[in-house]
Coordinates of C-alpha atoms and ligand atoms in Angstrom, one line a residue:
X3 CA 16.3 18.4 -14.0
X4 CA 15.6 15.3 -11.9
X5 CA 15.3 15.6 -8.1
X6 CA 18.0 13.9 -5.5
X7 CA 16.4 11.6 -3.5
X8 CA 17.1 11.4 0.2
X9 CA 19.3 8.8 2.0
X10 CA 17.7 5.8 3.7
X11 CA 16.6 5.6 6.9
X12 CA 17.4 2.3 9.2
X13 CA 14.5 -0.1 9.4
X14 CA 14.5 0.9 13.3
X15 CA 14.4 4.4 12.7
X16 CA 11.3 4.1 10.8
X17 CA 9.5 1.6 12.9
X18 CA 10.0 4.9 15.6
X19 CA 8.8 7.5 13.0
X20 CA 5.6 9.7 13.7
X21 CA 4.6 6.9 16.5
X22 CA 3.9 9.8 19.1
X23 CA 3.0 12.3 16.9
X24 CA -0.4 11.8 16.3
X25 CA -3.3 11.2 19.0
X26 CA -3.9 7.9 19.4
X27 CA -7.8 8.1 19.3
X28 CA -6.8 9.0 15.8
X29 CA -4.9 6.2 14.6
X30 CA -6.3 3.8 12.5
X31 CA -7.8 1.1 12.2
X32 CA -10.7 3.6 12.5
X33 CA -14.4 3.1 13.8
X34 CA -17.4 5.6 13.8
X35 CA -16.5 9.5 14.2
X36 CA -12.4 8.5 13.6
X37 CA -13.5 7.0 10.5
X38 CA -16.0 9.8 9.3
X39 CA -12.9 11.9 10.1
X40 CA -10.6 9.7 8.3
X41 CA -12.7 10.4 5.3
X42 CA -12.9 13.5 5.0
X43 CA -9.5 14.3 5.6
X44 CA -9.2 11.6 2.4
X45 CA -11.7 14.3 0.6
X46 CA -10.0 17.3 1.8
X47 CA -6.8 16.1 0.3
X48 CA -7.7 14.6 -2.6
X49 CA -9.9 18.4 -3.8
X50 CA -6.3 19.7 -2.8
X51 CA -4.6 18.2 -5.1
X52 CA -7.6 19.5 -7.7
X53 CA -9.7 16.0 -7.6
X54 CA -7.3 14.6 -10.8
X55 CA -9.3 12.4 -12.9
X56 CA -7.3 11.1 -15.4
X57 CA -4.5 8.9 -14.1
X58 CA -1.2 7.0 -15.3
X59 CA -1.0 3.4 -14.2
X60 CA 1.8 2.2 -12.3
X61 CA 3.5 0.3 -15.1
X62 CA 7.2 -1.6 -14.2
X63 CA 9.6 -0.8 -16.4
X64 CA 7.2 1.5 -18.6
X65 CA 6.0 4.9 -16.2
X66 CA 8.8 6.4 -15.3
X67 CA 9.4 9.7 -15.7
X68 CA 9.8 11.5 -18.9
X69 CA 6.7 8.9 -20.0
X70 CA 4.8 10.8 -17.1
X71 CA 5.7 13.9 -18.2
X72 CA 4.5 13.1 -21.2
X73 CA 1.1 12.1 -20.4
X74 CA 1.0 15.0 -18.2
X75 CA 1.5 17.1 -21.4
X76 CA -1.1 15.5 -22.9
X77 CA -3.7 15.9 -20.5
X78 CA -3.2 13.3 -17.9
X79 CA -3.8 14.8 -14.0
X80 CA -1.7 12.4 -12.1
X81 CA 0.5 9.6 -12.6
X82 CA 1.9 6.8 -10.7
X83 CA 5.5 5.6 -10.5
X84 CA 6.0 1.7 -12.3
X85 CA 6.1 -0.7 -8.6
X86 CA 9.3 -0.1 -6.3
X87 CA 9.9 -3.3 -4.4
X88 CA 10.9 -1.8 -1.0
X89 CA 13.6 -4.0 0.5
X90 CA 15.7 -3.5 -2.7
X91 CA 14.6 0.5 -2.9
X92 CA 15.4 0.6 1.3
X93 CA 18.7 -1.4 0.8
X94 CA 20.1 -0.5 -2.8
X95 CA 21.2 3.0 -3.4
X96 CA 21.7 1.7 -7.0
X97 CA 18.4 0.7 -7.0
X98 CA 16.7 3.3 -6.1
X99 CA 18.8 5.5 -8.8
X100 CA 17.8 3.1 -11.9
X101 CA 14.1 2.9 -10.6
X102 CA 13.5 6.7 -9.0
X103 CA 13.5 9.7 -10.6
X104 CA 11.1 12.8 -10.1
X105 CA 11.0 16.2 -11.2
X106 CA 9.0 19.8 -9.8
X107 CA 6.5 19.1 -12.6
X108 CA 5.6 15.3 -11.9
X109 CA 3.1 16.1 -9.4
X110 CA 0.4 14.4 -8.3
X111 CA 2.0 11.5 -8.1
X112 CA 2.0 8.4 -6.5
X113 CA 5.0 6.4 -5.5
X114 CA 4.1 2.6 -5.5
X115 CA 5.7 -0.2 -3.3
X116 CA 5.2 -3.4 -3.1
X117 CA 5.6 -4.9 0.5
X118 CA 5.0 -7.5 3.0
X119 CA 6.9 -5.7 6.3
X120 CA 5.1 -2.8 7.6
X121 CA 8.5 -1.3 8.9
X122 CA 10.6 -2.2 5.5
X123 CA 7.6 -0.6 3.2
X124 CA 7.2 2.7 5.8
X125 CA 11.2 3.1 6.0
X126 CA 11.0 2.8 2.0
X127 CA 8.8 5.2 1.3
X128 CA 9.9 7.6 4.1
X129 CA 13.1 8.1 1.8
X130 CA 10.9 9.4 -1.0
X131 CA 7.5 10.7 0.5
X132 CA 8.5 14.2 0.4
X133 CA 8.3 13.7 -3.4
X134 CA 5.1 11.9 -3.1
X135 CA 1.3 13.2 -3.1
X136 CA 0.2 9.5 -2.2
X137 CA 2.4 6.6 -1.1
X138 CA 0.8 3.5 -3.3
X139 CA 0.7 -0.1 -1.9
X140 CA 0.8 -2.4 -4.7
X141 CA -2.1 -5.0 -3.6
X142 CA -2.7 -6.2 -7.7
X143 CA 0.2 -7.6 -9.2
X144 CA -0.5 -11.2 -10.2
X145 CA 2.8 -12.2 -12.2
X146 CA 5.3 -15.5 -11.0
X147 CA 7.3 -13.0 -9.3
X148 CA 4.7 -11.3 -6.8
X149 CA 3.8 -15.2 -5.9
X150 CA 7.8 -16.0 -4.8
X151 CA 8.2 -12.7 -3.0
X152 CA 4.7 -12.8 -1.7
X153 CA 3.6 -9.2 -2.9
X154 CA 1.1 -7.4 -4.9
X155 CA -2.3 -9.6 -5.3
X156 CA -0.3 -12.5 -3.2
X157 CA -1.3 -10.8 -0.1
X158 CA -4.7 -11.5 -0.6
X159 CA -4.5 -14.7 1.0
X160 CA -3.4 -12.4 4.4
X161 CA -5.9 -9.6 4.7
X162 CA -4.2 -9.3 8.3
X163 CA -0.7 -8.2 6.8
X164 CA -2.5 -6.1 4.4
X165 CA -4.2 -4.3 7.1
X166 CA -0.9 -4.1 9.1
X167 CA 0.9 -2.9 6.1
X168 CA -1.7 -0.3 5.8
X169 CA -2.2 0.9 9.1
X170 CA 1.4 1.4 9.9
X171 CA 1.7 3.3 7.1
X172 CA -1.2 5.3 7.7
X173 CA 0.0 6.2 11.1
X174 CA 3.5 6.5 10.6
X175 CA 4.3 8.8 6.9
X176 CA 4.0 12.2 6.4
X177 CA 1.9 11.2 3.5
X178 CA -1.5 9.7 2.9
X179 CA -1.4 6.2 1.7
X180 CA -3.3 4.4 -1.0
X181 CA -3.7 1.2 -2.7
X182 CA -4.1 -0.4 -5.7
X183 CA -6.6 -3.6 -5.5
X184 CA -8.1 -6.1 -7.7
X185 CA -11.2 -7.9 -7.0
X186 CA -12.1 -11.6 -5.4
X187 CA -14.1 -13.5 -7.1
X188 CA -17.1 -13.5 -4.3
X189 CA -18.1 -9.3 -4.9
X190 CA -19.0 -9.5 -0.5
X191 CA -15.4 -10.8 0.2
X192 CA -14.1 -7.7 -2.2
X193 CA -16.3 -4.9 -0.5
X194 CA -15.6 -6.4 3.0
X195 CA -11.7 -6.2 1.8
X196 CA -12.0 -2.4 0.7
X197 CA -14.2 -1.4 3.8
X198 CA -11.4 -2.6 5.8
X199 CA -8.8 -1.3 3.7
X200 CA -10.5 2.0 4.4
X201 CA -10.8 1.6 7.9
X202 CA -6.9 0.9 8.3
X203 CA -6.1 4.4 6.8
X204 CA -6.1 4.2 3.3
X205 CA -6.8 7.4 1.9
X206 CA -7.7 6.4 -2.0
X207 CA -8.4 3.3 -3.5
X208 CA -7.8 2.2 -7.6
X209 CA -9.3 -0.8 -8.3
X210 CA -8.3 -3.0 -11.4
X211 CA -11.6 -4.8 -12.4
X212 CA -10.0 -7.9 -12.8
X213 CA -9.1 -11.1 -10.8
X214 CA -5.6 -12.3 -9.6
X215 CA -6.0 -14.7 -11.5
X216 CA -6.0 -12.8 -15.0
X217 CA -2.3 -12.6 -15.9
X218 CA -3.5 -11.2 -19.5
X219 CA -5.7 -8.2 -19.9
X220 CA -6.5 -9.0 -23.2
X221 CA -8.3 -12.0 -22.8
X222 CA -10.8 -10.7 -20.1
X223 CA -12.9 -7.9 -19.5
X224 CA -12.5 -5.9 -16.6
X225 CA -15.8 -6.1 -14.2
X226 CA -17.2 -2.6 -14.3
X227 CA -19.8 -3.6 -11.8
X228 CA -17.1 -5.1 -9.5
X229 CA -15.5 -1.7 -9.7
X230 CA -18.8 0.3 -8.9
X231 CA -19.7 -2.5 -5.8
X232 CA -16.3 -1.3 -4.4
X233 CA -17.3 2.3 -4.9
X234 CA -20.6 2.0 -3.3
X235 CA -19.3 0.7 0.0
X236 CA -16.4 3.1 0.7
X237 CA -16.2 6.5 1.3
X238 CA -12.6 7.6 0.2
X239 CA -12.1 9.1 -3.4
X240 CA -11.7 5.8 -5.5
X241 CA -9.9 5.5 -9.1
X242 CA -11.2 2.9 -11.7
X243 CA -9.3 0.7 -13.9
X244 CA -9.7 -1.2 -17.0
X245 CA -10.5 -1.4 -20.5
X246 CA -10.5 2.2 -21.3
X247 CA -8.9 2.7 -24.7
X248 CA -9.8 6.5 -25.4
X249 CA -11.4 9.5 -23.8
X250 CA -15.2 8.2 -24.5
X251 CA -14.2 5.1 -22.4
X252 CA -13.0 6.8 -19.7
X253 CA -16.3 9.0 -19.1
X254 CA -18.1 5.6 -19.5
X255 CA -15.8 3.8 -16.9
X256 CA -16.9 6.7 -14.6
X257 CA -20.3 7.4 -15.2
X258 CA -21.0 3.2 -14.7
X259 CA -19.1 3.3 -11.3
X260 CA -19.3 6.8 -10.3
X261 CA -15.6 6.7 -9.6
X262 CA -13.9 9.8 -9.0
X263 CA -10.9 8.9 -11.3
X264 CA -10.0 6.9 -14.1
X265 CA -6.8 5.0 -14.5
X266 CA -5.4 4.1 -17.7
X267 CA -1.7 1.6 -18.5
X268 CA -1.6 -0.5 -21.7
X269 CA -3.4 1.5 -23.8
X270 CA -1.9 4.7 -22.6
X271 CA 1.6 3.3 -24.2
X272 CA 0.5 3.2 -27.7
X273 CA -1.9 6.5 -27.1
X274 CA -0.3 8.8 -24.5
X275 CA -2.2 11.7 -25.5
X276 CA -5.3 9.5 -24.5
X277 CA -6.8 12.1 -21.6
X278 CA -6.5 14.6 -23.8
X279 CA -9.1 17.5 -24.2
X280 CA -8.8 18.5 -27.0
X281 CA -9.7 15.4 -29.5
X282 CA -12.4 13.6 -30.1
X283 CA -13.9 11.6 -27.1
X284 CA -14.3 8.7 -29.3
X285 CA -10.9 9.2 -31.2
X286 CA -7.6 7.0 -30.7
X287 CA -4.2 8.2 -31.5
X288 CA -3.4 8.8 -35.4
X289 CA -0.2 7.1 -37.1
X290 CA 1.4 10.8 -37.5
X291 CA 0.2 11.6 -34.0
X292 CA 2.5 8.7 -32.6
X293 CA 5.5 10.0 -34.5
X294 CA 5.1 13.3 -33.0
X295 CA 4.3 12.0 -30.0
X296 CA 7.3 9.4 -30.0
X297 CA 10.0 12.7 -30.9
X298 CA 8.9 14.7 -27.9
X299 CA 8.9 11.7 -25.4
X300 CA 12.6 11.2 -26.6
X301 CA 13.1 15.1 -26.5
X302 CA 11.7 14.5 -22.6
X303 CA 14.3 11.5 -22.1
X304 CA 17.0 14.1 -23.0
X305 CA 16.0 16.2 -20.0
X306 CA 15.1 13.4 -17.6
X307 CA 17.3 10.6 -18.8
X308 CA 15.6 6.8 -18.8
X309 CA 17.0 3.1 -18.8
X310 CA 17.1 2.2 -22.7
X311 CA 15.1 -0.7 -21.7
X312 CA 12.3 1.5 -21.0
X313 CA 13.2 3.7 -23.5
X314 CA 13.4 1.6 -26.5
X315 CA 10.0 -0.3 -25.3
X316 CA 8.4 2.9 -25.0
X317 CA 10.0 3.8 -28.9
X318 CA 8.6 0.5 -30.2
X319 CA 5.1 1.0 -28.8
X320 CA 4.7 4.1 -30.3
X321 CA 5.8 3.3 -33.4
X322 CA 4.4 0.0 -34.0
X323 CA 2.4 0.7 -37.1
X324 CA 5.4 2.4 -38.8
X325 CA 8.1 0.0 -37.6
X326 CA 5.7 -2.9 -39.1
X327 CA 6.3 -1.4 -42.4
X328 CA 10.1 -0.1 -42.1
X329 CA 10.9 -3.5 -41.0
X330 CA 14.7 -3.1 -41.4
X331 CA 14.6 0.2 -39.3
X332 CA 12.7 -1.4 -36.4
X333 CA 15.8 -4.2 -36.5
X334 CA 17.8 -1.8 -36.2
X335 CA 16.5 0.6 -33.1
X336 CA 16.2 -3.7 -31.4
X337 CA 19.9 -3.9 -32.4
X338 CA 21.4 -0.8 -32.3
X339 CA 19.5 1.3 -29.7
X340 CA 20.4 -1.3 -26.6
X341 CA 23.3 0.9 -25.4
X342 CA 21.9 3.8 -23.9
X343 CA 22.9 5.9 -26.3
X344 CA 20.1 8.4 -26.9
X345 CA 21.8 10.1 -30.0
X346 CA 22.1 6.7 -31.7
X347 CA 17.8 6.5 -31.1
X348 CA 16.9 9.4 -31.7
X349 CA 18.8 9.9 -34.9
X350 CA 17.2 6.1 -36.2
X351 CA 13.6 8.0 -35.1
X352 CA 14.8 11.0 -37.5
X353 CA 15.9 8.3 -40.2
X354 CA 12.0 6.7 -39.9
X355 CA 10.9 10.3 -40.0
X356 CA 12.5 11.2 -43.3
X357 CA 11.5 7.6 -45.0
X358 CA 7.5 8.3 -43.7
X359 CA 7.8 11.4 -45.5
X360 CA 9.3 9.9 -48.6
X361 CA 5.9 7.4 -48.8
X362 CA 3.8 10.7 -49.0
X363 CA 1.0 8.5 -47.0
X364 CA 0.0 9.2 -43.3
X365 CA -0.4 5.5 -42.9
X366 CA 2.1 2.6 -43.0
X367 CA 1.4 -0.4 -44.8
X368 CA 2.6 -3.2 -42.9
X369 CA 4.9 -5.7 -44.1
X370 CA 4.4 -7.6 -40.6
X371 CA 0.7 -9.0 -40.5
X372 CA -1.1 -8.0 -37.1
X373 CA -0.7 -11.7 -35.7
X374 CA 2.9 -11.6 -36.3
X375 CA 3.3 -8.5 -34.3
X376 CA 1.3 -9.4 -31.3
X377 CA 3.4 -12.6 -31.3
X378 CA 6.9 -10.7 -31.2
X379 CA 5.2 -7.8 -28.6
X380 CA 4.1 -10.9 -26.4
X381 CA 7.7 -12.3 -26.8
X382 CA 9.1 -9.0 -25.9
X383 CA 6.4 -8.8 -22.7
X384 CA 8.0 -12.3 -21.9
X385 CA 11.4 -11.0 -22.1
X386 CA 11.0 -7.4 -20.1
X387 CA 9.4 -9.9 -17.4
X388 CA 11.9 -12.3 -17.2
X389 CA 14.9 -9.7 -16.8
X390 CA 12.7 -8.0 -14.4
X391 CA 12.6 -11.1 -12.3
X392 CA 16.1 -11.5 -12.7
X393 CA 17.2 -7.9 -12.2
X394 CA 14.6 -8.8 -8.5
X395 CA 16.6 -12.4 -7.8
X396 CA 20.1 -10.4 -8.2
X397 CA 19.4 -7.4 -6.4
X398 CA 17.5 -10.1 -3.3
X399 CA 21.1 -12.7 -4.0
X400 CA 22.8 -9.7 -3.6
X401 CA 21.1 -8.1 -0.1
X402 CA 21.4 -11.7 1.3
X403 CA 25.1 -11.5 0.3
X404 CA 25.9 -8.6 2.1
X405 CA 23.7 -9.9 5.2
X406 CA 25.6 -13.4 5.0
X407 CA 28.5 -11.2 5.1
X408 CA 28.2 -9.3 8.2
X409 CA 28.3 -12.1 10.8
X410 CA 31.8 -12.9 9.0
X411 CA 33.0 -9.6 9.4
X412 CA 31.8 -9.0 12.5
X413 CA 33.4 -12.2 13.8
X414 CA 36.8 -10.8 12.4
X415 CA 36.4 -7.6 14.0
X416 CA 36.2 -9.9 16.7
X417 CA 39.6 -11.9 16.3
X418 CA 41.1 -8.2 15.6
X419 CA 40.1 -7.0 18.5
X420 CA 41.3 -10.6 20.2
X421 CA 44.2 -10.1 18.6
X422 CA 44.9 -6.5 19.6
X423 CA 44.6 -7.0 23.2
X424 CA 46.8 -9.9 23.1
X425 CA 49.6 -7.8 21.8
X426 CA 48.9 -5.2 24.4
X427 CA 48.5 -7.6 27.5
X428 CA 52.0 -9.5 26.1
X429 CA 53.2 -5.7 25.6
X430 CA 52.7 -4.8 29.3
X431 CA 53.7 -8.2 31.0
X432 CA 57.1 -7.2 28.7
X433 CA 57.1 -3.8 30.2
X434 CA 56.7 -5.3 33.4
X435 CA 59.7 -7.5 33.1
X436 CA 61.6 -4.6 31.9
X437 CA 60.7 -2.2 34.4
X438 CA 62.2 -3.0 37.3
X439 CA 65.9 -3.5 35.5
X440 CA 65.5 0.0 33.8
X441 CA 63.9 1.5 36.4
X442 CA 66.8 -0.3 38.7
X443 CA 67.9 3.4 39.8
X444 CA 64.3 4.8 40.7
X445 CA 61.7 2.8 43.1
X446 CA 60.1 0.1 41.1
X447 CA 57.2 0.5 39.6
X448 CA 56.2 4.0 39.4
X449 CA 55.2 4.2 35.9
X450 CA 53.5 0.7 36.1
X451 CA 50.1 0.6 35.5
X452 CA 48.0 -0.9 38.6
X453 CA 47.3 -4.0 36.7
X454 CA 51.1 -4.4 35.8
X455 CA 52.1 -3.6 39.8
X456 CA 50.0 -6.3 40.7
X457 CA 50.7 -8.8 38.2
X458 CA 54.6 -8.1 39.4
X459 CA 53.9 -8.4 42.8
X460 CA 52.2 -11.6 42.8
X461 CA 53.5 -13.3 39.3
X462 CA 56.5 -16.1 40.6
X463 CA 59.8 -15.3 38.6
X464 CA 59.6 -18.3 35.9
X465 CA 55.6 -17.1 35.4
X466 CA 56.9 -13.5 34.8
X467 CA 59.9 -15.5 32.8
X468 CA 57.8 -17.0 30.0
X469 CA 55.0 -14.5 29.7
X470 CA 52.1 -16.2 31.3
Ligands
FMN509 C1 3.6 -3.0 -18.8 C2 2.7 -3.0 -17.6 C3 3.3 -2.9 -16.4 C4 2.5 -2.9 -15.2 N1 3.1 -2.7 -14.0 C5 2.3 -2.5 -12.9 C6 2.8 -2.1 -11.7 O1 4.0 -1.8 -11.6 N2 2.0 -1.9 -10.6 C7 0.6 -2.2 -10.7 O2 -0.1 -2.0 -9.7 N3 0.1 -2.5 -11.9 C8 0.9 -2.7 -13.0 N4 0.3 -3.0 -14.2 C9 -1.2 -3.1 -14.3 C10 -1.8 -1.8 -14.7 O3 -1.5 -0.8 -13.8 C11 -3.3 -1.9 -14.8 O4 -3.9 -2.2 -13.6 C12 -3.7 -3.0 -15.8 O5 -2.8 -3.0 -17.0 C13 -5.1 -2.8 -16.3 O6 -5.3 -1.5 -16.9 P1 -5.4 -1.3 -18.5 O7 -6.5 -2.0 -19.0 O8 -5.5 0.2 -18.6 O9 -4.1 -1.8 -19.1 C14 1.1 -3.1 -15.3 C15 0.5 -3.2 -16.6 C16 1.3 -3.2 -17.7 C17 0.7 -3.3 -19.1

């Protein structure tokens, strides 16, 4: 069972929200006993929600909810939603019902916007915050997209927005806010940046150990001791991300940067039992494992139904190594799987099941060499991005459509209205032309309005004639 999600507020009606209920000696941007009070509140919290340590990445497209819930399962302690750009979420009912979906069990969680309007992102997440534990402000994303809306890492060039973006929502949702960062390239630049995050209410901080300027995660390490510089100079609870590809990792990525959490995204999409307890610290996922694991995450989409987009990427992730071998069945689930239709998945899934049995081996032997499937995931990557940034242009075209719009129909409201009270004004000057004949009998004008006496009384006979 998914949870409804509540109906959006106006823009104004948000800018007004919690603006007088908190003291204003405790509003951020906070200084010396504020902030020390500021931070433990941000301690208090986070030990409330049971300190989680091992956390799902905001991934677009790729953690939404069954895929949380089937981390969760496997020993992940919070997750994060994939981005929610907040005009379109604020603006787009159907929006918000492809990209949104939560359940009693997805908790912690953290609901991530991007934004550049501090009243757009608060009015946004005010619609969902009941169903958050953190409302996440994306400050990392580095794609072609983020640069033309001027989101995610873009903002970097205006720590001033950032800061208003943060404080308002600080001060102004039910829910503590927290932000995803990645690093400058000058380490001072990047601790003054999280001090003052920290300062303008941010409650948590994740930081991806990378630069904006890494678009592929492959290609560069993330910066470890970037992440534990950051650590060292704020005081929240901070998350670290990057380059952690099993449980051993993770302890590593924490014990080098004394973080208090770990995020993981890619490799959590081929290995979503990652956080798990009960393997190996050293281990990674085993070809049978991602069968099993791939069943039960479509048994989850059955209870908390999915895009197929994100389904079938989700499918092909997780059964890489087999579909490299059953070439002809992974053609298939890319043909036949793009219409939604769950049965038509899972019973291709069932149908790799039975063949995988049939080898009597626990291992595929790929037909596709390595490079060859790195190419077509990369062309896929390409793909999902581009249709994301097309699904973003249409839902913007569209918002600028309905905006264009309302002048138009507010200027025929207009001419209604123009039109209306001619027809009533040439109503009344009739009336008053009739009056007096039909009223011959009685004295003129009683059941004249004033206007209509008046007009009588003073309007010259041709005037009154012609309908002036
Ligand atoms: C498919 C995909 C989608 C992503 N989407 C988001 C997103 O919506 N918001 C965000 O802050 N980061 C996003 N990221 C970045 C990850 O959250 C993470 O910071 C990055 O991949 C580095 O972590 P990793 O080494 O564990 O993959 C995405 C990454 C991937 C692979």
């Amino acid at each position: 069972m998914t949870v409804a999600v509540a109906d959006a507020p106006t823009v104004e009606a948000a800018a007004h929200a919690g603006s007088s209920s908190q003291p204003s000696v405790d509003r951020p941007p906070y200084s010396g006993a504020a902030l020390e009070a500021h931070v433990q509140r941000s301690w208090d919290y986070f030990k409330s929600l049971g300190s989680p340590k091992w956390h799902v990445a905001p991934m677009v497209d790729q953690s939404e909810l069954p895929f949380r819930m089937l981390c969760r399962a496997h020993g992940a302690e919070a997750a994060y939603t994939p981005m929610l750009h907040s005009r379109l979420f604020l603006e787009q009912h159907k929006y918000r019902e492809e990209h949104f979906s939560t359940c009693p069990g997805d908790r912690p969680l953290f609901i991530q916007f991007c934004a550049n309007d501090p009243d757009t992102f608060v009015a946004a997440a005010q619609i969902v915050q009941e169903h958050a534990d953190y409302i996440d402000l994306n400050l990392g994303c580095p794609q072609r997209i983020a640069k033309r809306g001027f989101y995610g890492a873009f903002l970097m060039d205006d720590l001033q927005l950032i800061e208003q973006l943060v404080t308002a929502a600080a001060s102004r949702l039910a829910k503590p806010v927290s932000c995803k960062i990645r690093l400058f390239p000058d380490i001072s630049k990047t601790i003054e940046y999280a001090r003052m995050l920290q300062a303008a209410g941010c409650s948590l901080l994740a930081v991806h150990g990378r630069l904006r300027e890494c678009k592929d995660n492959s290609a560069v390490r993330a910066d470890w001791d970037g992440i534990a510089a950051v650590r060292a100079a704020v005081q929240i609870p901070v998350l670290a991300n990057g380059d952690v590809q099993c449980m051993a990792d993770a302890q590593r990525l924490m014990a080098h940067t004394k973080a208090d959490g770990v995020m993981s995204a890619e490799p959590l999409l081929s290995d979503p039992a990652l956080f798990s307890s009960s393997r190996q610290p050293e281990a990674t996922i085993s070809h049978m494992e991602s069968y099993q694991v791939c069943v039960e995450y479509l048994d989850l989409v059955a209870s908390y139904p999915s895009h197929a987009r994100m389904v079938k990427g989700h499918v092909h992730k997780l059964l890489r190594g087999w579909l490299a071998e059953f070439t002809e069945l992974r053609e298939r689930i890319q043909r036949d799987a793009s219409g939604g239709d769950l049965t038509v998945l899972r019973s291709l899934v069932a149908e790799l099941g039975e063949q995988i049995a049939a080898t009597g081996r626990d291992y595929p032997i790929p037909k596709l060499t390595e490079r060859k499937l790195k190419q077509m995931e990369k062309e896929a990557a390409k793909q999902t991005s581009i249709q994301e940034q097309e699904r973003e242009a249409a839902g913007l075209a569209a918002i600028g459509a309905a905006v264009a719009a309302e002048p138009q129909q507010q200027q025929q409201q207009l001419v209604q209205q123009q039109q209306q009270e001619t027809l009533l004004q040439q109503q009344q000057q009739q009336e008053g032309r009739e009056q007096p004949q039909q009223l011959g009998k009685q004295a003129a004008g009683d059941c004249l309005d004033e206007p209509a006496q008046k007009r009588q009384q003073t309007m010259p006979a041709e005037a009154a004639a012609v309908g002036v």
